[in-house]
Coordinates of C-alpha atoms in Angstrom, one line a residue:
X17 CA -6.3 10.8 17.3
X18 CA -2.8 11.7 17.8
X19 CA -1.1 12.2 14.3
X20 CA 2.8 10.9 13.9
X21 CA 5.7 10.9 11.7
X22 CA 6.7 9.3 8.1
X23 CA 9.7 7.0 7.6
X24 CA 10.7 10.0 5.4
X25 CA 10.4 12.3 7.5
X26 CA 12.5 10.3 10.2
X27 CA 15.2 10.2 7.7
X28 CA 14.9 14.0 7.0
X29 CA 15.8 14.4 10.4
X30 CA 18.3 11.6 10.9
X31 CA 20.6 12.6 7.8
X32 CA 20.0 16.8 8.9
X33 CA 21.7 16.1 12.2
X34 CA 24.5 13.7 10.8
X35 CA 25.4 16.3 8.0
X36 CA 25.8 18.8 10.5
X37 CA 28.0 17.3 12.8
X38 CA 30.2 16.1 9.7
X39 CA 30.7 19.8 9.1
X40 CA 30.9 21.2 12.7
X41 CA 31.5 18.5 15.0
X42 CA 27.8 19.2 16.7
X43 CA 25.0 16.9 16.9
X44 CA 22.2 19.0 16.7
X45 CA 19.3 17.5 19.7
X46 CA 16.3 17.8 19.3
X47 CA 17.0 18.7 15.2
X48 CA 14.2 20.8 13.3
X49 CA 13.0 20.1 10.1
X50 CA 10.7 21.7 7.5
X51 CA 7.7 19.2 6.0
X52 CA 6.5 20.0 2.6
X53 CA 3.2 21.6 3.8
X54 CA 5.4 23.7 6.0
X55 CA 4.7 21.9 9.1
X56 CA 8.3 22.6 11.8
X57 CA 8.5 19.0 14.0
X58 CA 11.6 19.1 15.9
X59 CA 13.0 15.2 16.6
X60 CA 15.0 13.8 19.2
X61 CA 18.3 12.2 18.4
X62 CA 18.1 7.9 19.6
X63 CA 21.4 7.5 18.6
X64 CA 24.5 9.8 17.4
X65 CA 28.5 8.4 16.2
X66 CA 31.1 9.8 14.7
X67 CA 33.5 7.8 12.4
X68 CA 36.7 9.3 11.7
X69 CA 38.3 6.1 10.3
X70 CA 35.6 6.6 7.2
X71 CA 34.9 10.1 7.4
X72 CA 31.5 9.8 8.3
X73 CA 28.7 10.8 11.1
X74 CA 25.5 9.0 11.4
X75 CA 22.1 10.1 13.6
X76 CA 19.4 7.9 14.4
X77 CA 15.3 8.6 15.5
X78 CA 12.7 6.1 16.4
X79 CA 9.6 6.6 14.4
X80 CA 6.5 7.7 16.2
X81 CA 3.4 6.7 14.3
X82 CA 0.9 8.4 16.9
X83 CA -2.1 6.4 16.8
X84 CA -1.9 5.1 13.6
X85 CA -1.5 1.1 13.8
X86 CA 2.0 1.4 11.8
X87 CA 4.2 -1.8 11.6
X88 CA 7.0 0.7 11.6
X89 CA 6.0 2.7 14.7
X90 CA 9.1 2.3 17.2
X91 CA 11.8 1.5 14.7
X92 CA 14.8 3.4 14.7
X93 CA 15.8 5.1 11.5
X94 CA 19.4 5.8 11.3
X95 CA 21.5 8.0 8.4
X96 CA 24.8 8.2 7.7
X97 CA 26.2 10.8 5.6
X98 CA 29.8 11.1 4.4
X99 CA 31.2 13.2 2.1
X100 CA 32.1 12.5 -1.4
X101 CA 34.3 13.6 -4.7
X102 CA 33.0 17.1 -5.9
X103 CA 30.5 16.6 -8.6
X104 CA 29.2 13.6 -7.0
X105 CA 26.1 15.2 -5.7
X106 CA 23.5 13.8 -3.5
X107 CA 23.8 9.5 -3.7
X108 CA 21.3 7.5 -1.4
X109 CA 22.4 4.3 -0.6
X110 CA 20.2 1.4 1.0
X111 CA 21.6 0.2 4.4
X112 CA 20.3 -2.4 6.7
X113 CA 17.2 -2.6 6.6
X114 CA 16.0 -0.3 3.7
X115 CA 15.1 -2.0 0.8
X116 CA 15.8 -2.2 -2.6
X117 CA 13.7 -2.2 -6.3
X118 CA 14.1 -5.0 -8.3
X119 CA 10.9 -4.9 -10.3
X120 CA 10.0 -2.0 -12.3
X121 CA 6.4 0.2 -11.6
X122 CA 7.4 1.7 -8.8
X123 CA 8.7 5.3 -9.0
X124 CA 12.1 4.4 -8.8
X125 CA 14.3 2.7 -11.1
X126 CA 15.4 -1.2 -10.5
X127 CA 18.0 -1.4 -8.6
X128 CA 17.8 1.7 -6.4
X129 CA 16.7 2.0 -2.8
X130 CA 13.5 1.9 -1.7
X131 CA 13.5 5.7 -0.6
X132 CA 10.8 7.5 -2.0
X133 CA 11.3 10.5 -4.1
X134 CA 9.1 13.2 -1.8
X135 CA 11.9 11.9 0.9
X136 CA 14.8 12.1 -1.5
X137 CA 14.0 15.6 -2.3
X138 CA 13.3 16.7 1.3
X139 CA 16.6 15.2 2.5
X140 CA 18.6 16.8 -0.5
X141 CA 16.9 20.4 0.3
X142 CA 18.0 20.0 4.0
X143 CA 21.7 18.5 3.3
X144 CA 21.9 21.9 1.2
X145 CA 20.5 24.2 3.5
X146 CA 23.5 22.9 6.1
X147 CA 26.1 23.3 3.5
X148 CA 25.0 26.9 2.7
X149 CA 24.6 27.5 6.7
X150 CA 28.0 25.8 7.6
X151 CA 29.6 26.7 4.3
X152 CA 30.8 23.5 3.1
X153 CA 33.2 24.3 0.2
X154 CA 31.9 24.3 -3.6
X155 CA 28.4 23.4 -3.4
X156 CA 27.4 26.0 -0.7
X157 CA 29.1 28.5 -3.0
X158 CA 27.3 27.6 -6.4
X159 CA 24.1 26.7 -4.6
X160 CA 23.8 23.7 -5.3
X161 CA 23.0 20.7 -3.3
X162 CA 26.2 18.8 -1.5
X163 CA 28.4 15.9 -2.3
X164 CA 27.8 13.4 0.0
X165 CA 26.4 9.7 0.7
X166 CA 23.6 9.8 2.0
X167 CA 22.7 5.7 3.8
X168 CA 19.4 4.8 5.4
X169 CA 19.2 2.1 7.3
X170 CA 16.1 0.7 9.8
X171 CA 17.0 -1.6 12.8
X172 CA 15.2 -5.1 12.2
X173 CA 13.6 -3.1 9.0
X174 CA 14.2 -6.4 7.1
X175 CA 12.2 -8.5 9.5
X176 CA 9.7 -5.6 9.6
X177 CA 8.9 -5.6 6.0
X178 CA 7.5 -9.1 5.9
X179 CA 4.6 -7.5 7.4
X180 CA 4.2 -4.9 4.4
X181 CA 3.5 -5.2 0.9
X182 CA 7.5 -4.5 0.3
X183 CA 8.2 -8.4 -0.8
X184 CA 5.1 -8.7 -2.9
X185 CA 6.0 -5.4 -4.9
X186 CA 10.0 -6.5 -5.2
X187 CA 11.4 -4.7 -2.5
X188 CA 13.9 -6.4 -1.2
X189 CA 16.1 -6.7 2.0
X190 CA 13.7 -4.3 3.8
X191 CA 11.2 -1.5 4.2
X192 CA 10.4 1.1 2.1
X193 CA 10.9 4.8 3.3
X194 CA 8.0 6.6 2.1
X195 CA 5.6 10.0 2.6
X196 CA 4.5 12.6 0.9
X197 CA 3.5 15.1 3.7
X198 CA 5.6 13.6 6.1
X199 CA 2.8 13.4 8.2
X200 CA 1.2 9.8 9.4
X201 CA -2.6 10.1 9.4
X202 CA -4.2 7.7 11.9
X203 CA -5.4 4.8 10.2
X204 CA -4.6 5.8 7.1
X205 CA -6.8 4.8 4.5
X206 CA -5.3 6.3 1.8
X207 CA -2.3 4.9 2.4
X208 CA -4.0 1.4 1.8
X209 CA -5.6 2.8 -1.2
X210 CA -2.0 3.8 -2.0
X211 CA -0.6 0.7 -2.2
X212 CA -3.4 -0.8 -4.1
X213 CA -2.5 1.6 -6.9
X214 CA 0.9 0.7 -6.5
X215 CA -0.2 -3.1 -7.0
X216 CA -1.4 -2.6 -10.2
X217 CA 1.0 -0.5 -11.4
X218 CA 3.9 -3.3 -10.8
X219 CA 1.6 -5.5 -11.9
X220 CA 1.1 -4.2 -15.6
X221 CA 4.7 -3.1 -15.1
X222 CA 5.2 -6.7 -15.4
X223 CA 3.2 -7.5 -17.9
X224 CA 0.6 -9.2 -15.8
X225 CA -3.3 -9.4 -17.8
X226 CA -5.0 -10.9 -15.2
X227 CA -4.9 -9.5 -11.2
X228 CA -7.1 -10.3 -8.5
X229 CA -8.5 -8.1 -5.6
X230 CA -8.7 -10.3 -2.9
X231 CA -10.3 -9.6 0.8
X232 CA -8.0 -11.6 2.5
X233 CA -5.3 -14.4 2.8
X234 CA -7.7 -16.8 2.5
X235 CA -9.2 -15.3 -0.9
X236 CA -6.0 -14.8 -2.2
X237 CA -4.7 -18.5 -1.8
X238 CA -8.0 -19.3 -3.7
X239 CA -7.4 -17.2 -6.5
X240 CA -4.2 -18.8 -6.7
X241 CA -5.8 -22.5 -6.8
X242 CA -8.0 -21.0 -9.5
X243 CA -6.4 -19.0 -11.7
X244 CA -2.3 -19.8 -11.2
X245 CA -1.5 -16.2 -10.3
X246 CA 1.6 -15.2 -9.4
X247 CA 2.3 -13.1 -6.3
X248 CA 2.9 -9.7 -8.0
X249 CA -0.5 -10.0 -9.5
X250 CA -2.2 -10.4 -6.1
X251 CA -4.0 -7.1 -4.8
X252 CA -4.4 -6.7 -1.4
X253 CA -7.8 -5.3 -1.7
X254 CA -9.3 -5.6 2.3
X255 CA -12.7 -3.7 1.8
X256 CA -11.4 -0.9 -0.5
X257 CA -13.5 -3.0 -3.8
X258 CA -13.9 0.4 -5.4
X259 CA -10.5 1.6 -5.2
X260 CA -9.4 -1.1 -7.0
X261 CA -12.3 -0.6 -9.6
X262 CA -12.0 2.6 -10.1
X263 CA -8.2 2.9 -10.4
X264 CA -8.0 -0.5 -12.7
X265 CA -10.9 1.7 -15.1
X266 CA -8.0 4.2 -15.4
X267 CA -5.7 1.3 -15.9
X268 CA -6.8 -1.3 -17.3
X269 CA -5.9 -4.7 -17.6
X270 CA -7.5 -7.6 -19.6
X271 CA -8.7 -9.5 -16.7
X272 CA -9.7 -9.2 -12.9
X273 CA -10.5 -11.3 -10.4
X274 CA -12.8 -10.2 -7.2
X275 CA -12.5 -12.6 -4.5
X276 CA -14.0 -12.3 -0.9
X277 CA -15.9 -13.7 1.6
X278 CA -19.4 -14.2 0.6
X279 CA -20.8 -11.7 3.4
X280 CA -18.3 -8.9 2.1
X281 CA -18.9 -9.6 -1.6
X282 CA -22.8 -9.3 -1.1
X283 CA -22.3 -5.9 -0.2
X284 CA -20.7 -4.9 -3.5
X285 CA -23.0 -7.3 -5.1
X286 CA -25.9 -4.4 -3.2
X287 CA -23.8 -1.3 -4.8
X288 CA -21.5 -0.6 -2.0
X289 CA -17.3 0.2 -2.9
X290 CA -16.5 0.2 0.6
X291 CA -17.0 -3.2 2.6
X292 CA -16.2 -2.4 5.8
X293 CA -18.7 -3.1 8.6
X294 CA -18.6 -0.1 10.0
X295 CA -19.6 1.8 6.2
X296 CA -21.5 -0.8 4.9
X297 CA -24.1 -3.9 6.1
X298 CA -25.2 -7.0 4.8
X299 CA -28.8 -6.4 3.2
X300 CA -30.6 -9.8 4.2
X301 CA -33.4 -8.3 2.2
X302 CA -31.7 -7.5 -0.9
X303 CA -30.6 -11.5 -0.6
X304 CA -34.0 -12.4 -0.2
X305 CA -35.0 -10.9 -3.2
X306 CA -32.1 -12.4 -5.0
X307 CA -32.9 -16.1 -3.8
X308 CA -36.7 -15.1 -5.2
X309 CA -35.0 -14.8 -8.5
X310 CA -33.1 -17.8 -7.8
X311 CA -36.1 -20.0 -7.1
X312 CA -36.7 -19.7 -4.0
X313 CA -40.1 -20.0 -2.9
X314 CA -42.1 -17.3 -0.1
X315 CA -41.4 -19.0 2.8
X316 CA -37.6 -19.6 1.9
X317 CA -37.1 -15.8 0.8
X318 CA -38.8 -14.4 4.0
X319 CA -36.2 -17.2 5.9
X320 CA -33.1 -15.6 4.3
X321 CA -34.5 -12.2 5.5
X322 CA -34.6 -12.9 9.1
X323 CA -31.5 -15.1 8.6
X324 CA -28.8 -13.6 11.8
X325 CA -26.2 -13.7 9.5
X326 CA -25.3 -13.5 5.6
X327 CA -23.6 -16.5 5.8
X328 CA -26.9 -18.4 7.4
X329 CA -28.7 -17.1 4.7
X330 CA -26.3 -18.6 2.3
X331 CA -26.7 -22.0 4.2
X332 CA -30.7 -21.7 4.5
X333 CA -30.5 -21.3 0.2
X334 CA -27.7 -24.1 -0.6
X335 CA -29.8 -26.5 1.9
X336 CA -33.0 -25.9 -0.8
X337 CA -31.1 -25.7 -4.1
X338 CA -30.7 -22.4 -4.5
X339 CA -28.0 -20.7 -5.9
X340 CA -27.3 -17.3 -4.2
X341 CA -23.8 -17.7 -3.9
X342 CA -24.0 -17.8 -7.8
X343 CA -26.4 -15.1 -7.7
X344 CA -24.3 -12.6 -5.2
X345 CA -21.5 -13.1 -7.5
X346 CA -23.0 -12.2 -11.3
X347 CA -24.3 -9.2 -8.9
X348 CA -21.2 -8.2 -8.1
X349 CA -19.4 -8.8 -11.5
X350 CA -22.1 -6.4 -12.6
X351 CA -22.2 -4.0 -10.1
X352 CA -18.3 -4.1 -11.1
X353 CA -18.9 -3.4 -14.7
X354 CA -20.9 -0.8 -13.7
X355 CA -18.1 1.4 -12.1
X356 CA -15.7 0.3 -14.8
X357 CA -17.7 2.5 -17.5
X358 CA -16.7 0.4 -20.7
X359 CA -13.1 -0.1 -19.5
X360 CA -11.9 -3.1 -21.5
X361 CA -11.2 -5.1 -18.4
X362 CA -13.4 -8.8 -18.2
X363 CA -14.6 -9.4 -14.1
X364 CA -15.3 -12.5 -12.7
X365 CA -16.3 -13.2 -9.2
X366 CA -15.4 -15.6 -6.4
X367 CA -17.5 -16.0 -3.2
X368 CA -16.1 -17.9 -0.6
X369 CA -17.3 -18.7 3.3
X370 CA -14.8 -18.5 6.2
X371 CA -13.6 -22.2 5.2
X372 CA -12.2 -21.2 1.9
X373 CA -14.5 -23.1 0.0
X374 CA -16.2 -21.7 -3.0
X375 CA -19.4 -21.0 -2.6
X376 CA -20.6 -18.8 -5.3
X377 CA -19.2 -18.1 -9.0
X378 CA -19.5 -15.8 -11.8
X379 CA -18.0 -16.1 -15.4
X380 CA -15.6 -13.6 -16.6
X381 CA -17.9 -10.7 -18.5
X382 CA -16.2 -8.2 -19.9
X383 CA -17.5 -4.2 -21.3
X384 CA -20.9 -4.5 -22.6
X385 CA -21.8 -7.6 -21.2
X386 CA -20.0 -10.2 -23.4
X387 CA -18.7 -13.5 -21.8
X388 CA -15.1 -13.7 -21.8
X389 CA -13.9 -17.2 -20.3
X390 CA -10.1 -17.4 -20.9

């Protein structure tokens, strides 16, 4: 699959080509840049302005994501640089459609925009690079980096962001711009992974105790009925259970909540981290021996596993008293606790069906086995 370009790397290129036309009237199209890995993309210019009234040029690109399903694939980064007092240094300033921090976790401080330090420091060691090239007055003599504005903006990047996590992790007014390679990976699933570490960290940032790592939209508006949670304690988890497990182990917090649709959570309640259909099956089996345990009687057990579906073994159980949605979720709390190691974080377990409705529920337990309802 056809790799693309980060946010930060459109930016990189944007601000390079506006810098040098504010210094020698040029535009440079396409403009090459250097990614962190060494990597030499060169990027067409969408849109190119000078301003003489403010002193300032501005550059545009449109993002290609390659392959990657990227919400921001097609938008059009712009950056306008101007120059500023001597001493001023490199400032970034949010435009339309960037974002800006106003809860603290994240990397940057509230109150700043949403660019990302690998892109800060990959713009500033370009802007430098033209003002040693183009000698632009003291800093290119001292070496050091420039004095100049530097604002990114992304057109519709407001409306854009209500598709990402941006409003969830108090970015506001827009979309973050972000990489660390500069590179987009198709279907990145590290970058999901990414933002579930991100998650928790504005979450404990915030002094949340209790998240939840919820499959869906659905889960998470049950964990909300249940537990009262506030947004910035919500973790998008999709099927990536054990990356929240394993990064909450390394980050604890007092409590988490696993909520999911019962077919999903049966898989973690079988040992497997990653849900997705195409890593990971329902074992009809492995609930057959559960309902066994559950009550159910030979007959019932060898029902659930021929059952077509996880769900219609669920029904074929509830329909004869037993509990398996009960049972699937003390599985997974415990398969949970497992990959926590003695983390002092207490997991409880919601099962759901497609409905919403709770079909299956574990008590919090926390390190060691001890119940901890709270």
């Amino acid at each position: 699959m056809r790799p693309g370009w980060t946010t930060g790397a459109c930016a990189t290129a944007a601000s390079t080509a506006a810098y040098t036309a504010l210094l020698t009237g040029e535009f440079p199209d396409p403009v090459t840049i250097t990614l962190p890995k060494g990597q030499t993309p060169s990027f067409a210019l969408a849109v190119e302005e000078r301003d003489a009234g403010t002193g300032s040029a501005m550059a545009g690109v449109v993002k290609d994501a390659g392959d990657d399903p990227d919400v921001t694939h097609g938008a059009l980064v712009r950056a306008r640089v101007r120059v500023l007092p001597a001493g001023s240094g490199v400032v970034f300033k949010a435009g339309p459609g960037v974002g800006t921090v106003t809860r603290p976790g994240l990397p940057l401080d509230v109150g700043e925009p949403a660019i990302n330090p690998v892109p800060r420091q990959m713009m500033r060691e370009h802007l430098a690079e033209v003002a040693r090239r183009y000698g632009a007055g003291a800093a290119a003599e001292e070496g050091r980096e420039p004095d100049v504005e530097v604002e990114i903006s992304v057109d519709h990047g407001e409306e854009i962001a209500r598709s990402t996590w941006n409003p969830r992790l108090g970015i506001l007014g827009g979309l973050s711009i972000l990489g660390t390679t500069g590179i987009v990976v198709p279907y990145s699933c590290s970058a999901w992974i990414d933002s579930i570490r991100r998650g928790v960290d504005v979450a404990r940032a915030a002094g949340r105790t209790h998240v939840a790592g919820c499959t869906g939209s659905t889960s998470e508006k049950v964990a909300v009925a249940l537990h009262h949670l506030p947004e910035d304690a919500l973790l998008d988890m999709g099927d990536f259970a054990g990356a929240v497990l394993k990064y909450v182990r390394r980050h604890p917090v007092d409590r988490l909540t696993i909520c999911g649709g019962f077919a999903k959570l049966s898989k973690l309640a079988a040992g497997h981290l990653d849900l997705h259909s195409a890593r990971s099956q329902v074992d009809k089996g492995f609930l057959a021996e559960l309902a066994r345990q559950g009550g159910a009687d030979e007959a019932l057990a060898e029902a659930v596993a021929a059952a077509n579906t996880g769900l219609g073994a669920l029904q074929l159980c509830t329909a004869a008293g037993v509990p398996l949605g009960d049972l699937v979720a003390a599985r997974a709390r415990d398969e949970s606790l497992a990959v926590l190691r003695g983390a002092p974080v207490a997991v409880d377990v919601i099962c759901i069906d497609r409905a919403g409705l709770v079909v299956g529920r574990a008590e919090p337990r926390g390190p060691g086995g001890s119940d901890r309802r709270r």
